[in-house]
CSV table of C-alpha atoms in Angstrom, one decimal:
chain,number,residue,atom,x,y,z
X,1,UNK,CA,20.7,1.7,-19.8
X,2,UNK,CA,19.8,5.2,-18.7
X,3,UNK,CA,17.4,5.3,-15.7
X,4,UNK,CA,16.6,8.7,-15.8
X,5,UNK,CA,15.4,7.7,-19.5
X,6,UNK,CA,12.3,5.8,-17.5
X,7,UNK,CA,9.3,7.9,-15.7
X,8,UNK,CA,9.2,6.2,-12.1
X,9,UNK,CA,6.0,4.2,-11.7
X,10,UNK,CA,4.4,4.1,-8.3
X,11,UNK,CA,1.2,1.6,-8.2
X,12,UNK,CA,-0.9,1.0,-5.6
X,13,UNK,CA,-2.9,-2.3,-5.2
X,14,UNK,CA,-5.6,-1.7,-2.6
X,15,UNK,CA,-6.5,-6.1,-3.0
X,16,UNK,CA,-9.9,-6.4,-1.1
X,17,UNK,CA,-10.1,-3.3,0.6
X,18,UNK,CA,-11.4,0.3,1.1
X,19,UNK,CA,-15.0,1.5,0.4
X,20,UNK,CA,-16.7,3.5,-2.6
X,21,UNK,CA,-17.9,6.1,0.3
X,22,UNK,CA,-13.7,6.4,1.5
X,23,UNK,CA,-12.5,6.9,-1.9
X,24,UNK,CA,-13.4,10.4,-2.2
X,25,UNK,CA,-11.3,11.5,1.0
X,26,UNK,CA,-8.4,9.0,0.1
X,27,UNK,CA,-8.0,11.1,-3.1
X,28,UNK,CA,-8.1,14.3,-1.8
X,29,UNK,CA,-5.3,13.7,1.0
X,30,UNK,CA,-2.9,11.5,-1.5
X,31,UNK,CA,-3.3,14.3,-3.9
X,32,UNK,CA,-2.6,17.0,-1.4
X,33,UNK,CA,0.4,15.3,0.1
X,34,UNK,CA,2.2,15.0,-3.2
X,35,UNK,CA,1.2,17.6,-5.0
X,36,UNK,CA,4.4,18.9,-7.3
X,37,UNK,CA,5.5,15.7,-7.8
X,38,UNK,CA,2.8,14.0,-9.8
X,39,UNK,CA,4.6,15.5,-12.9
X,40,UNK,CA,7.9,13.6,-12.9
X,41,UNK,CA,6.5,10.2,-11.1
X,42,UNK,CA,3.4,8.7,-12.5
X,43,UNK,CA,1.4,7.5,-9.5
X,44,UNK,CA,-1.0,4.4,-10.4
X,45,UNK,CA,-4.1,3.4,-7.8
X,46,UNK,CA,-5.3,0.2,-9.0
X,47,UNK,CA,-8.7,-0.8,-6.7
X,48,UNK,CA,-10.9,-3.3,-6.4
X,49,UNK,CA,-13.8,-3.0,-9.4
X,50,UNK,CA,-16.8,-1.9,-7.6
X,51,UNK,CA,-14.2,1.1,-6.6
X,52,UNK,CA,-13.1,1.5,-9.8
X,53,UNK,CA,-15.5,3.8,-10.8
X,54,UNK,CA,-15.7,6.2,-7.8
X,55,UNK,CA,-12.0,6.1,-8.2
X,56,UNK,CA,-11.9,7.2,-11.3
X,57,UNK,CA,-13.7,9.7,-10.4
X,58,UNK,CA,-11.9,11.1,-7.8
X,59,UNK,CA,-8.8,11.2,-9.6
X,60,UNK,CA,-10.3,12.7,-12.7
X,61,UNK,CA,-8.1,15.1,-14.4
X,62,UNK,CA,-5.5,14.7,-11.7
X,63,UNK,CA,-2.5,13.1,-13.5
X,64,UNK,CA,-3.3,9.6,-11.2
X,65,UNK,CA,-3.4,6.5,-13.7
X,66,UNK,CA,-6.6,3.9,-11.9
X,67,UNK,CA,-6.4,0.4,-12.9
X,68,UNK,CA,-7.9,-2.6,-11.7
X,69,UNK,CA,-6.6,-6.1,-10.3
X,70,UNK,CA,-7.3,-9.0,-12.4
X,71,UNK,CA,-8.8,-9.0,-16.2
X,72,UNK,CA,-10.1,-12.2,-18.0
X,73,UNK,CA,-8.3,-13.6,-20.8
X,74,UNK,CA,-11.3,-13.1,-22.9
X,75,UNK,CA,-13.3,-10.7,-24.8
X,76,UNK,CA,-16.5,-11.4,-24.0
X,77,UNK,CA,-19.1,-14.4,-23.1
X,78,UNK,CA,-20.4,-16.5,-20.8
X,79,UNK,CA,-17.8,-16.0,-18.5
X,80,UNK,CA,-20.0,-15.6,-15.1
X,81,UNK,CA,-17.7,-13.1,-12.5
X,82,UNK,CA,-15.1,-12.1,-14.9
X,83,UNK,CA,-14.5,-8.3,-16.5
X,84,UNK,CA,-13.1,-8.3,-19.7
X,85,UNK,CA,-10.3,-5.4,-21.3
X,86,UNK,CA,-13.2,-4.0,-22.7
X,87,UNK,CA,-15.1,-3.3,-20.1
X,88,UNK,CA,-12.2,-1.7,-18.2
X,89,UNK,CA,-11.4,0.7,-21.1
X,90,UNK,CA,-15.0,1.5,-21.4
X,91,UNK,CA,-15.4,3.2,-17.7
X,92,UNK,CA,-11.5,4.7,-17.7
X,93,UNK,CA,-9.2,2.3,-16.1
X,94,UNK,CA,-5.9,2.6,-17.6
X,95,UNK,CA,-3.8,0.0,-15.9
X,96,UNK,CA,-4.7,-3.8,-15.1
X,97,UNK,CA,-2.6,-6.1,-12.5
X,98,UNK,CA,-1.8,-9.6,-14.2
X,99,UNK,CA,-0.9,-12.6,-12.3
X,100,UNK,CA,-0.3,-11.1,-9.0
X,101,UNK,CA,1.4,-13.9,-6.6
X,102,UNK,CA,-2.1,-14.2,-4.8
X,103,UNK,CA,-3.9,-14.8,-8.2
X,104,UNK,CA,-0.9,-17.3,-8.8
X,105,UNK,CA,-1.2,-18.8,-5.2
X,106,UNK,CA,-5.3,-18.7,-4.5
X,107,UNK,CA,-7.2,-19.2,-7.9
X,108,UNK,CA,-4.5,-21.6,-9.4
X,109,UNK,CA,-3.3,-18.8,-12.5
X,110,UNK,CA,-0.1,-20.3,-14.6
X,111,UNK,CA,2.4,-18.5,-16.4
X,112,UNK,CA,0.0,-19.4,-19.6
X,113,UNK,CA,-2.8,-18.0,-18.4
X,114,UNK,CA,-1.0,-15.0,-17.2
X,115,UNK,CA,0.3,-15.0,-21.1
X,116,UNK,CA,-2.6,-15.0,-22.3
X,117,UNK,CA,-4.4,-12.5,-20.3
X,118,UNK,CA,-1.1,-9.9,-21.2
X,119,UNK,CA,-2.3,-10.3,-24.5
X,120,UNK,CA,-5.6,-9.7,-23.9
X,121,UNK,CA,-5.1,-6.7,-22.2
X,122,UNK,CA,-2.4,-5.4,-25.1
X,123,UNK,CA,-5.1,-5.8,-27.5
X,124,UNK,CA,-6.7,-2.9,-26.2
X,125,UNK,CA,-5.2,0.3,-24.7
X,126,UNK,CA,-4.8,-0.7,-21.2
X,127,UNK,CA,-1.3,-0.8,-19.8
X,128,UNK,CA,-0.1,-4.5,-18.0
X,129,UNK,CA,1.4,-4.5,-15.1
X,130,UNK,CA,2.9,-8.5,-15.1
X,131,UNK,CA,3.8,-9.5,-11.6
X,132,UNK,CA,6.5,-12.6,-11.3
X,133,UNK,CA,8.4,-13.6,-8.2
X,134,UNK,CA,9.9,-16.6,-6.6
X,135,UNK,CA,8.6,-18.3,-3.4
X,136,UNK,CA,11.4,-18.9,-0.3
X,137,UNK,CA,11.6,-22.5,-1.1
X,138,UNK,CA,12.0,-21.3,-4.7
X,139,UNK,CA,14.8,-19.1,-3.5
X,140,UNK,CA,16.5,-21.9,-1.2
X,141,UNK,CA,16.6,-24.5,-3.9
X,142,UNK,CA,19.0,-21.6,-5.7
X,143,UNK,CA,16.4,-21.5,-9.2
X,144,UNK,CA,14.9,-18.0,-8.8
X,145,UNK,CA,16.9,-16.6,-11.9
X,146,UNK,CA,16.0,-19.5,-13.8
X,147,UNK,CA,12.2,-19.2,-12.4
X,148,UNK,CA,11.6,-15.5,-13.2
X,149,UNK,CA,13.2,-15.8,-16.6
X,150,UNK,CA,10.9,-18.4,-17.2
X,151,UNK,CA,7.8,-16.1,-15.8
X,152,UNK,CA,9.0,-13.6,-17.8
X,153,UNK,CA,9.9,-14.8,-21.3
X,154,UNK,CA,6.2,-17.0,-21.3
X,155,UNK,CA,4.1,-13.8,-20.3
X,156,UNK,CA,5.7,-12.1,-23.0
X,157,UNK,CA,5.1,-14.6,-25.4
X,158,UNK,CA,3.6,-13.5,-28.9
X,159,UNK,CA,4.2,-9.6,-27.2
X,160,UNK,CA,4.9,-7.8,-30.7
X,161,UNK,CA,7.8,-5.2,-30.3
X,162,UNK,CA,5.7,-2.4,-30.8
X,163,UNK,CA,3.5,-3.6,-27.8
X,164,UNK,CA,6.5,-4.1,-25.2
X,165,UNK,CA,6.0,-0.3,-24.9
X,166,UNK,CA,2.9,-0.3,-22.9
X,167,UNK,CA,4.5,-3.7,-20.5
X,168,UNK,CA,5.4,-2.8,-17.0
X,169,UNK,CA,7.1,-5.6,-15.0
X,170,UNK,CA,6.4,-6.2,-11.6
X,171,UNK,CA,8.9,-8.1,-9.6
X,172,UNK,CA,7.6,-9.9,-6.1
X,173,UNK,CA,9.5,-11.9,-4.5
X,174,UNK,CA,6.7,-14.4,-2.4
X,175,UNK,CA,8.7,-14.3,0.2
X,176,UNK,CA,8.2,-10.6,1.1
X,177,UNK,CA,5.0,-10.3,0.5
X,178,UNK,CA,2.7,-9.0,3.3
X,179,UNK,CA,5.1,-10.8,5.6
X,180,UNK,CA,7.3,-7.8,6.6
X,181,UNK,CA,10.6,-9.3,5.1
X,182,UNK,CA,12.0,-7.4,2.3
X,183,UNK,CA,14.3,-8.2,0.0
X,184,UNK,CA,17.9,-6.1,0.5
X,185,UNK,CA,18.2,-3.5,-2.1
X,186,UNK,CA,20.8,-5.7,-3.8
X,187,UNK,CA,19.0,-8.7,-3.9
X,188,UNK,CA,16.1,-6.5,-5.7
X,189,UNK,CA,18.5,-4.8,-7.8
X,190,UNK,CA,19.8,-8.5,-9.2
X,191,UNK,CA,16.1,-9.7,-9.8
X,192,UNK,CA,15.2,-6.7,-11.9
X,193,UNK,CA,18.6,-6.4,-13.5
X,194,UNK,CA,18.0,-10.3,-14.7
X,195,UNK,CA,14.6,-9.3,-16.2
X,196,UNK,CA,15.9,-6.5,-18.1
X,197,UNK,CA,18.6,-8.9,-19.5
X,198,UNK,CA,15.6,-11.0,-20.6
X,199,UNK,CA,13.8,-8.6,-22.2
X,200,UNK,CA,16.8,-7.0,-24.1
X,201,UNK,CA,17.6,-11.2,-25.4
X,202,UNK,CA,13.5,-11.1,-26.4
X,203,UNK,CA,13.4,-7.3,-28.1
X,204,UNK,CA,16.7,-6.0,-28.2
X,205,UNK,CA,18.8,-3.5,-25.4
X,206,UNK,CA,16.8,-0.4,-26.4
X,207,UNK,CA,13.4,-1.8,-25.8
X,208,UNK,CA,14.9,-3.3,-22.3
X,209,UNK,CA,16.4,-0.2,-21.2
X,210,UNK,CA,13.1,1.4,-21.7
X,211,UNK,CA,11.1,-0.9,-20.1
X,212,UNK,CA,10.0,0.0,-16.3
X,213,UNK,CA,10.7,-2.8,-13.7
X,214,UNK,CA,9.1,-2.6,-10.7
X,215,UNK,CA,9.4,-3.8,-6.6
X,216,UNK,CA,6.6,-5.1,-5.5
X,217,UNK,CA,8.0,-7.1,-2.3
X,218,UNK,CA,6.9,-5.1,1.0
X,219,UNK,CA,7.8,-1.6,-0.5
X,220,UNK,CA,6.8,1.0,2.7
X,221,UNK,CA,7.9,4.4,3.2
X,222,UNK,CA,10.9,3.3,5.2
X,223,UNK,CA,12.5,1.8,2.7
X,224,UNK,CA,10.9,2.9,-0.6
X,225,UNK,CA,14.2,5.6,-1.0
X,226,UNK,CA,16.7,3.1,-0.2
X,227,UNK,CA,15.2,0.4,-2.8
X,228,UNK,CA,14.3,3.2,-5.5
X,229,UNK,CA,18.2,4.1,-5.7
X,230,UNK,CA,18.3,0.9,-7.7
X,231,UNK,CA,19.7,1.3,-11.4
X,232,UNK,CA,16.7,-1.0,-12.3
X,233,UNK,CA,14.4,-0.6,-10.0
X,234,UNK,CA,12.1,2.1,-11.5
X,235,UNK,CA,9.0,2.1,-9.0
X,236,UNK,CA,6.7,-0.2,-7.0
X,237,UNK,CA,3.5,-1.9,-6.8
X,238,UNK,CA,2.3,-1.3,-3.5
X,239,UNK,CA,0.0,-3.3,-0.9
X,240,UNK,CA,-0.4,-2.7,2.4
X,241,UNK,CA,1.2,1.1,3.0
X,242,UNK,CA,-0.7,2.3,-0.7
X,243,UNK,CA,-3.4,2.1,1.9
X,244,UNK,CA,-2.9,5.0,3.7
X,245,UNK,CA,-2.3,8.2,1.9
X,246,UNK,CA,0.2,9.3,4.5
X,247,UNK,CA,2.6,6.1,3.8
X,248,UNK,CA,1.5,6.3,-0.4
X,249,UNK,CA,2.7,9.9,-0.7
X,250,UNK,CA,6.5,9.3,1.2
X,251,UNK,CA,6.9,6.6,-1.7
X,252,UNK,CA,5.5,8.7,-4.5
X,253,UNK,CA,7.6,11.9,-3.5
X,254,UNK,CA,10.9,9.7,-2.7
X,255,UNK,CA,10.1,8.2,-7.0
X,256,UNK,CA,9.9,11.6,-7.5
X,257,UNK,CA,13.8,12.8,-6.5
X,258,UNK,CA,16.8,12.1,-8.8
């Protein structure tokens, strides 16, 4: 399965921070520090919704995909607090982050609920970016194969073929999330390698081998290049260092060199 057959992805998840009134100046400086690379990796920013529009905006025209966080699993109703896929598409968003480990962790969302909002979001034109990952007891007890597969194969479920094109995978290991630990590049590459082996026993080797997996486990711009070398790692979802444009733009331009 040909890597250089899959556009890096590089996605930032901003979680519950930044301001509408920094967005502007965040843009600006990201765009600035990797300009000429934008054409080969596609950069993502995914931000909180009452940034969503402001970010949008800034990175109008630009080549930057915005997305936001969380989606409901419905289309519409009395569903007080929730956005629907609808809503998204109708301001710009491209890109929506489903069942994110702190989702998972904090507002008790299962692999079924995470299902169904994929689906959700594939019937309209946004582009899914499903996050699944072990915890470090998970890991211990030796099951994390077994767990992921699992993760994966029930978010997917009822995914037409035709669909799988617009999936990106997010792989998180718990365990290196936000705590500073991160996975070894092998130990990411055998994660994401597994997944791709699921996807090509759901839809066949072509559809997995076109498919983009993602790092999402304490990716910074230390050790973005090192993990990016990966034959399946294609890109990263990004917390803490998508903060700072500085940090965001060594990850984007290390995506961007093959």
């Amino acid at each position: 399965m040909n890597k250089d057959l899959r556009q890096p992805i590089i996605a930032g998840n901003w979680k519950m921070n930044m301001l509408a009134s920094q967005v502007e100046a965040y843009a600006q400086e990201l765009l600035l520090l990797t300009q000429g690379h934008e054409s080969w990796c596609k950069t993502v920013v995914c931000a909180p919704y009452p940034l969503l529009p402001a970010a949008i905006d800034a990175f109008k025209g630009s080549g930057v995909g915005t997305g936001a966080q969380n989606l409901s699993m419905h289309a519409s109703g009395a569903y007080t607090g929730e956005v629907s896929a609808a809503q998204l598409i109708d301001i710009g968003a491209e890109y929506v982050i489903i069942g994110h480990s702190e989702r998972r962790a904090y507002y008790g969302e299962t692999d079924e609920i995470v299902n169904k909002k994929s689906l959700a979001a594939l019937e309209s034109p946004l582009r899914p970016i499903i996050c699944v990952g072990e915890t470090l007891q998970q890991r211990e007890l030796g099951v994390t194969f077994d767990l992921v597969s699992m993760q994966v194969k029930t978010a997917l479920h009822e995914v037409a073929a035709d669909a799988l094109g617009r999936v990106i995978i997010a792989y998180e290991p718990v365990w290196a999330i936000g705590t500073g630990v991160t996975a070894t590049p092998e130990d990411a590459q055998e994660v994401c390698h597994a997944i791709r082996e699921v996807i090509s026993g759901l839809y066949g080797q072509e559809a997995a081998g076109a498919t983009p997996i993602l790092y999402g486990g304490s990716m910074n711009d230390k050790n973005a290049r090192e993990l990016l070398m990966m034959p399946d790692v294609d890109g990263g979802l990004i917390g803490g260092a998508s903060l700072k444009p500085e940090s965001f733009a060594v990850i984007v331009n290390a995506a961007s060199q093959r």
